[in-house]
Amino acid sequence: MTKLNSSFKIGDVVIPHRTVLAPMAGVTNSAFRTIAKEFGAGLVVMEMISEKGLLYNNEKTLHMLHIDDNEHPVSIQLFGGDAEGLKRAADFIQTNTKADIVDINMGCPVNKVVKNEAGAKWLRDPDKIYHIVSEVTSVLDIPLTVKMRTGWSDSSLAVENALAAESAGVSALAMHGRTREQMYTGSCDHETLARVSKAISKIPFIGNGDVRSVQDAKFMIEEIGVDAVMIGRAAMNNPYLFTQINHFFETGEALPDLPFAQKLAIAKDHLKRLIALKGEVIAVREFRGLAPHYLRGTAGAAKVRSAVSRASTLAEVESIFAQVG
Ligand SMILES: Cc1cc2nc3c(=O)[nH]c(=O)nc-3n(C[C@H](O)[C@H](O)[C@H](O)COP(=O)(O)O)c2cc1C
């Protein structure tokens, strides 16, 4: 096994473990970020924030910026497509929030985002990446990072896009091994991630896509050569994966998976944190979409899922869980 320092740095920010919680809209609010952090995520990334929402003082957007004192280091991800808007939004984050890092989303595939020149739309134009990223770094004292996909419809610009961001001054780069066209289909393109990893020399490269186990993380770090792994969907099913991966890289030992009852306890804790953040009505409604991830792969999951989808209070969810736990 490759011996690794467990920590690495993004600019001056020390990231204590080589595991990163991926930004996920509707999921990585401070309720879930604090859970991921407690299980050992080295860095947690906020769900993406609209640059325009920030600048127009949209109340919902401003509420999303809440950061708990226990989350650091934490990064806020912006999506937007023009230099002026992104510069002002990045400066707003630096001045008015507790974020340690600002990130730009260059991977979101959805039409609503790409038609505003944001998200994955960046991937068609390495010159735009270079120029706008240079401008945004010029207004920031805290590090700027970017998260991108391998390309728009193929990976022919993957290395060029990554090098454009690196030479424009980003402090780390994360790449999801899929194109915009793939959305979430197919499997992670490890070959392209390995090419990018080889090309990037000055900053940490964070590999993302389909990391669901310690073995997947080991493959990304040892074979693809990434400095850290970013985990999205698997963390929604099992935030304990951060502990397992960190432990493996620090000791070489594999920890057993958590028993189902403990996973349910994490799910319940997640709901309680969401209630503290958003109130019971909204929290339980959102939890209906989150509970299935915790239950995935367990006997009777469909029945529990369906019961949770009709629940509207914490007490109801607790009583449903008590019947299976
Ligand atoms: C529900 C959901 C929401 C997401 N929202 C964002 C987002 O706000 N910003 C972003 O860069 N990527 C977003 N992603 C993509 C993830 O960050 C990640 O790149 C992708 O899920 C692949 O990693 P995984 O295989 O570990 O899930 C989202 C993914 C999911 C499943």
Coordinates of C-alpha atoms and ligand atoms in Angstrom, one line a residue:
M1 CA 0.0 0.0 0.0
T2 CA 1.2 3.5 -0.8
K3 CA 2.1 5.3 2.4
L4 CA 0.4 8.7 2.5
N5 CA 0.3 11.6 4.8
S6 CA -3.2 11.7 5.9
S7 CA -3.5 15.4 5.4
F8 CA -3.0 17.6 2.4
K9 CA -3.3 21.3 1.7
I10 CA -5.5 23.4 -0.5
G11 CA -3.7 26.8 -0.6
D12 CA -3.0 27.4 3.1
V13 CA -6.0 25.4 4.2
V14 CA -5.1 22.1 5.9
I15 CA -7.4 19.2 4.9
P16 CA -6.9 16.6 7.6
H17 CA -7.9 13.5 5.5
R18 CA -7.9 12.6 1.8
T19 CA -11.6 12.3 1.6
V20 CA -14.0 15.0 0.4
L21 CA -17.8 15.1 0.7
A22 CA -19.0 16.0 -2.9
P23 CA -21.4 19.0 -3.3
M24 CA -24.9 17.7 -3.8
A25 CA -27.9 20.0 -4.3
G26 CA -30.6 19.3 -1.8
V27 CA -28.3 17.1 0.3
T28 CA -25.1 18.8 1.5
N29 CA -26.6 21.4 3.8
S30 CA -25.0 21.9 7.2
A31 CA -27.1 19.0 8.7
F32 CA -25.5 16.4 6.4
R33 CA -22.1 18.2 6.3
T34 CA -21.7 18.0 10.1
I35 CA -22.5 14.2 9.9
A36 CA -19.9 13.7 7.1
K37 CA -17.4 15.7 9.1
E38 CA -18.0 13.7 12.3
F39 CA -17.3 10.5 10.2
G40 CA -14.0 12.0 9.0
A41 CA -14.6 13.8 5.7
G42 CA -11.5 15.9 5.3
L43 CA -13.4 18.6 3.4
V44 CA -17.1 19.2 3.0
V45 CA -18.6 21.1 0.1
M46 CA -21.9 23.0 0.3
E47 CA -24.6 22.3 -2.2
M48 CA -24.2 24.6 -5.2
I49 CA -25.2 28.3 -4.7
S50 CA -26.4 30.5 -7.5
E51 CA -24.2 33.5 -8.1
K52 CA -27.3 35.4 -9.1
G53 CA -29.2 34.3 -6.1
L54 CA -26.5 35.7 -3.9
L55 CA -26.2 39.0 -5.7
Y56 CA -30.0 39.6 -5.6
N57 CA -30.1 38.8 -1.9
N58 CA -32.5 35.9 -2.5
E59 CA -33.6 34.9 1.0
K60 CA -33.5 31.1 0.3
T61 CA -30.0 31.4 -1.1
L62 CA -28.7 33.4 1.9
H63 CA -30.3 30.9 4.3
M64 CA -28.3 28.1 2.5
L65 CA -25.0 29.8 3.5
H66 CA -25.3 28.7 7.1
I67 CA -22.1 27.0 8.3
D68 CA -21.8 25.3 11.6
D69 CA -18.6 25.9 13.7
N70 CA -17.9 22.1 13.6
E71 CA -17.7 21.8 9.8
H72 CA -14.4 23.4 9.0
P73 CA -12.7 23.2 6.5
V74 CA -15.7 23.8 4.3
S75 CA -16.1 25.0 0.8
I76 CA -18.9 27.0 -0.9
Q77 CA -19.6 26.1 -4.5
L78 CA -20.9 28.8 -6.8
F79 CA -22.5 28.3 -10.2
G80 CA -22.5 31.0 -12.7
G81 CA -21.1 31.9 -16.1
D82 CA -19.8 35.4 -16.2
A83 CA -16.7 37.0 -14.8
E84 CA -18.3 40.0 -13.1
G85 CA -21.1 38.0 -11.4
L86 CA -18.7 35.3 -10.2
K87 CA -16.2 37.9 -8.9
R88 CA -18.8 39.7 -6.9
A89 CA -20.3 36.5 -5.6
A90 CA -16.8 35.1 -4.6
D91 CA -16.0 38.3 -2.8
F92 CA -19.4 38.2 -1.0
I93 CA -18.6 34.7 0.2
Q94 CA -15.2 35.7 1.4
T95 CA -16.5 38.7 3.2
N96 CA -19.8 37.5 4.6
T97 CA -19.6 33.8 5.3
K98 CA -17.4 31.4 7.3
A99 CA -16.3 29.5 4.1
D100 CA -12.6 28.4 4.0
I101 CA -12.6 27.9 0.2
V102 CA -14.7 29.0 -2.8
D103 CA -15.4 26.5 -5.6
I104 CA -16.8 27.0 -9.1
N105 CA -19.1 24.4 -10.5
M106 CA -18.1 23.4 -14.1
G107 CA -19.9 20.1 -14.2
C108 CA -23.6 20.6 -13.6
P109 CA -25.3 19.0 -16.6
V110 CA -28.9 20.3 -16.3
N111 CA -30.4 22.4 -19.0
K112 CA -31.5 25.2 -16.7
V113 CA -27.9 25.7 -15.7
V114 CA -26.0 25.2 -19.0
K115 CA -28.3 27.5 -20.9
N116 CA -27.0 30.3 -18.6
E117 CA -23.4 29.5 -19.7
A118 CA -22.8 27.9 -16.3
G119 CA -22.0 24.4 -15.0
A120 CA -20.8 22.0 -17.7
K121 CA -21.1 24.7 -20.4
W122 CA -17.6 25.8 -19.3
L123 CA -16.1 22.6 -20.5
R124 CA -16.4 23.6 -24.2
D125 CA -14.0 26.5 -23.8
P126 CA -10.6 26.3 -22.0
D127 CA -9.9 29.9 -22.8
K128 CA -13.0 31.0 -20.9
I129 CA -11.9 28.8 -18.0
Y130 CA -8.5 30.5 -18.0
H131 CA -9.7 34.1 -18.3
I132 CA -12.6 34.0 -15.8
V133 CA -10.8 31.8 -13.2
S134 CA -7.9 34.3 -13.3
E135 CA -10.3 37.1 -12.7
V136 CA -12.0 35.4 -9.8
T137 CA -8.7 34.4 -8.1
S138 CA -7.6 38.0 -8.3
V139 CA -10.4 39.1 -5.9
L140 CA -9.9 36.3 -3.4
D141 CA -7.5 35.9 -0.4
I142 CA -9.0 32.4 0.4
P143 CA -8.3 29.6 -2.1
L144 CA -10.4 29.0 -5.2
T145 CA -11.0 25.5 -6.5
V146 CA -13.0 24.1 -9.5
K147 CA -15.0 21.0 -9.9
M148 CA -15.5 19.8 -13.5
R149 CA -16.5 16.8 -15.5
T150 CA -14.3 15.1 -18.1
G151 CA -15.9 17.1 -21.0
W152 CA -19.1 18.0 -22.7
S153 CA -19.7 15.1 -25.1
D154 CA -16.3 13.5 -25.0
S155 CA -13.1 13.8 -23.0
S156 CA -10.9 15.4 -25.7
L157 CA -10.5 18.7 -23.8
A158 CA -10.2 17.2 -20.3
V159 CA -6.5 17.8 -19.9
E160 CA -6.6 21.2 -21.6
N161 CA -9.5 22.3 -19.3
A162 CA -7.7 21.1 -16.2
L163 CA -4.4 22.9 -17.2
A164 CA -6.4 26.1 -18.0
A165 CA -7.7 26.1 -14.4
E166 CA -4.3 25.2 -12.9
S167 CA -2.5 27.9 -14.8
A168 CA -5.2 30.5 -13.9
G169 CA -4.4 29.9 -10.3
V170 CA -6.8 27.5 -8.7
S171 CA -5.6 25.8 -5.6
A172 CA -7.1 22.4 -6.3
L173 CA -9.1 20.7 -9.0
A174 CA -11.8 18.0 -8.7
M175 CA -12.9 16.0 -11.6
H176 CA -16.0 13.7 -12.0
G177 CA -15.1 11.0 -14.5
R178 CA -18.1 11.4 -16.7
T179 CA -19.0 13.8 -19.5
R180 CA -22.0 16.2 -19.5
E181 CA -23.7 14.0 -22.1
Q182 CA -23.4 10.9 -19.8
M183 CA -25.2 12.7 -16.9
Y184 CA -25.0 9.8 -14.4
T185 CA -25.0 6.9 -16.9
G186 CA -22.2 4.5 -17.7
S187 CA -19.2 4.2 -15.4
C188 CA -16.5 6.5 -14.2
D189 CA -13.8 7.1 -16.9
H190 CA -10.7 6.2 -15.0
E191 CA -8.4 6.5 -18.0
T192 CA -9.2 10.2 -18.5
L193 CA -8.8 10.9 -14.7
A194 CA -5.4 9.2 -14.9
R195 CA -4.4 11.4 -17.9
V196 CA -5.4 14.5 -16.0
S197 CA -3.7 13.4 -12.8
K198 CA -0.5 13.0 -14.7
A199 CA -0.8 16.4 -16.4
I200 CA -1.6 18.4 -13.2
S201 CA 1.6 19.1 -11.3
K202 CA 1.2 22.1 -9.0
I203 CA -2.0 21.5 -7.2
P204 CA -3.9 18.7 -5.5
F205 CA -6.1 16.7 -7.9
I206 CA -9.3 15.2 -6.4
G207 CA -10.8 12.2 -8.1
N208 CA -14.6 11.8 -8.2
G209 CA -17.0 9.2 -9.5
D210 CA -18.4 5.8 -8.3
V211 CA -16.2 5.6 -5.1
R212 CA -18.4 3.3 -3.0
S213 CA -15.9 1.3 -1.0
V214 CA -12.4 1.3 0.5
Q215 CA -11.2 -0.6 -2.5
D216 CA -12.6 2.0 -4.9
A217 CA -10.7 4.7 -3.0
K218 CA -7.5 2.7 -2.9
F219 CA -7.8 2.3 -6.7
M220 CA -8.3 6.0 -7.3
I221 CA -5.4 7.0 -5.1
E222 CA -2.9 4.2 -5.9
E223 CA -3.7 3.5 -9.6
I224 CA -5.1 6.8 -10.9
G225 CA -2.8 8.9 -8.8
V226 CA -5.3 11.3 -7.3
D227 CA -4.4 13.2 -4.1
A228 CA -7.9 12.7 -2.5
V229 CA -11.2 11.1 -3.3
M230 CA -14.5 13.0 -3.5
I231 CA -17.6 11.0 -2.5
G232 CA -21.2 11.8 -3.4
R233 CA -23.9 9.2 -3.6
A234 CA -22.2 6.5 -1.5
A235 CA -21.9 9.0 1.4
M236 CA -25.7 9.3 1.3
N237 CA -26.0 5.6 1.9
N238 CA -23.1 5.3 4.3
P239 CA -21.3 8.4 5.8
Y240 CA -19.2 5.9 7.8
L241 CA -17.4 5.2 4.5
F242 CA -15.2 8.3 5.3
T243 CA -14.1 6.6 8.5
Q244 CA -13.4 3.3 6.7
I245 CA -11.3 5.0 4.0
N246 CA -9.3 7.2 6.3
H247 CA -8.7 4.3 8.7
F248 CA -7.5 2.1 5.8
F249 CA -5.0 4.7 4.6
E250 CA -3.8 5.5 8.0
T251 CA -3.4 1.9 9.3
G252 CA -3.8 -0.5 6.3
E253 CA -6.7 -2.2 8.2
A254 CA -10.2 -2.6 6.8
L255 CA -13.0 -1.8 9.2
P256 CA -16.2 -3.9 9.0
D257 CA -19.4 -2.2 7.7
L258 CA -21.8 -0.8 10.2
P259 CA -24.8 -3.0 11.2
F260 CA -28.1 -1.9 9.9
A261 CA -29.4 -0.6 13.3
Q262 CA -26.5 1.8 13.4
K263 CA -27.2 3.1 9.9
L264 CA -30.8 3.7 11.0
A265 CA -29.5 5.6 14.0
I266 CA -27.4 7.8 11.7
A267 CA -30.5 8.4 9.5
K268 CA -32.5 9.4 12.6
D269 CA -29.8 11.8 13.7
H270 CA -29.7 13.2 10.2
L271 CA -33.4 14.0 10.4
K272 CA -33.0 15.6 13.8
R273 CA -30.2 17.9 12.5
L274 CA -32.4 18.8 9.5
I275 CA -35.3 19.7 11.8
A276 CA -32.9 22.0 13.8
L277 CA -31.9 23.6 10.5
K278 CA -35.3 23.9 8.7
G279 CA -38.1 23.1 11.1
E280 CA -40.1 19.8 11.2
V281 CA -42.4 20.3 8.3
I282 CA -39.7 21.0 5.7
A283 CA -37.2 18.6 7.2
V284 CA -39.5 15.6 7.2
R285 CA -40.5 16.4 3.6
E286 CA -36.9 16.5 2.5
F287 CA -36.1 13.4 4.6
R288 CA -38.6 11.4 2.5
G289 CA -36.1 11.7 -0.4
L290 CA -33.0 10.9 1.8
A291 CA -34.2 7.9 3.8
P292 CA -34.2 5.6 0.8
H293 CA -30.5 6.0 0.5
Y294 CA -29.8 4.8 4.0
L295 CA -32.2 1.9 3.5
R296 CA -30.8 0.8 0.1
G297 CA -29.9 -2.9 0.0
T298 CA -31.7 -3.9 3.1
A299 CA -34.5 -6.4 3.4
G300 CA -37.9 -4.8 3.5
A301 CA -36.5 -1.4 2.3
A302 CA -39.4 -0.8 -0.2
K303 CA -42.0 -1.1 2.5
V304 CA -40.2 1.2 4.9
R305 CA -39.5 3.7 2.1
S306 CA -43.1 3.8 1.3
A307 CA -44.1 4.3 4.9
V308 CA -41.6 7.1 5.3
S309 CA -42.8 8.8 2.1
R310 CA -46.2 9.3 3.9
A311 CA -44.7 10.5 7.2
S312 CA -44.9 14.1 8.3
T313 CA -43.4 14.2 11.8
L314 CA -40.3 13.0 13.5
A315 CA -42.4 10.8 15.8
E316 CA -43.9 9.0 12.8
V317 CA -40.5 8.4 11.3
E318 CA -39.2 7.1 14.6
S319 CA -42.0 4.7 14.9
I320 CA -41.5 3.4 11.4
F321 CA -37.8 2.9 12.1
A322 CA -38.5 1.2 15.4
Q323 CA -40.4 -1.5 13.6
V324 CA -37.4 -2.4 11.4
G325 CA -34.4 -1.5 13.5
Ligands
LIG1 C1 -28.4 14.6 -5.6 C2 -27.2 15.1 -6.3 C3 -26.9 16.5 -6.3 C4 -25.7 16.9 -6.9 N1 -25.5 18.3 -6.8 C5 -24.3 18.8 -7.3 C6 -23.9 20.1 -7.1 O1 -24.6 20.9 -6.5 N2 -22.7 20.5 -7.5 C7 -21.8 19.6 -8.1 O2 -20.7 20.0 -8.5 N3 -22.1 18.3 -8.3 C8 -23.3 17.9 -7.9 N4 -23.6 16.6 -8.0 C9 -22.6 15.6 -8.5 C10 -21.7 15.1 -7.4 O3 -21.0 16.1 -6.7 C11 -20.7 14.0 -7.9 O4 -19.9 14.7 -8.9 C12 -21.4 12.8 -8.6 O5 -22.5 12.4 -7.9 C13 -20.4 11.7 -8.9 O6 -19.9 11.3 -7.6 P1 -20.4 9.9 -6.9 O7 -20.3 8.8 -7.9 O8 -19.5 9.7 -5.7 O9 -21.8 10.2 -6.5 C14 -24.8 16.1 -7.5 C15 -25.1 14.7 -7.4 C16 -26.2 14.2 -6.9 C17 -26.5 12.7 -6.8

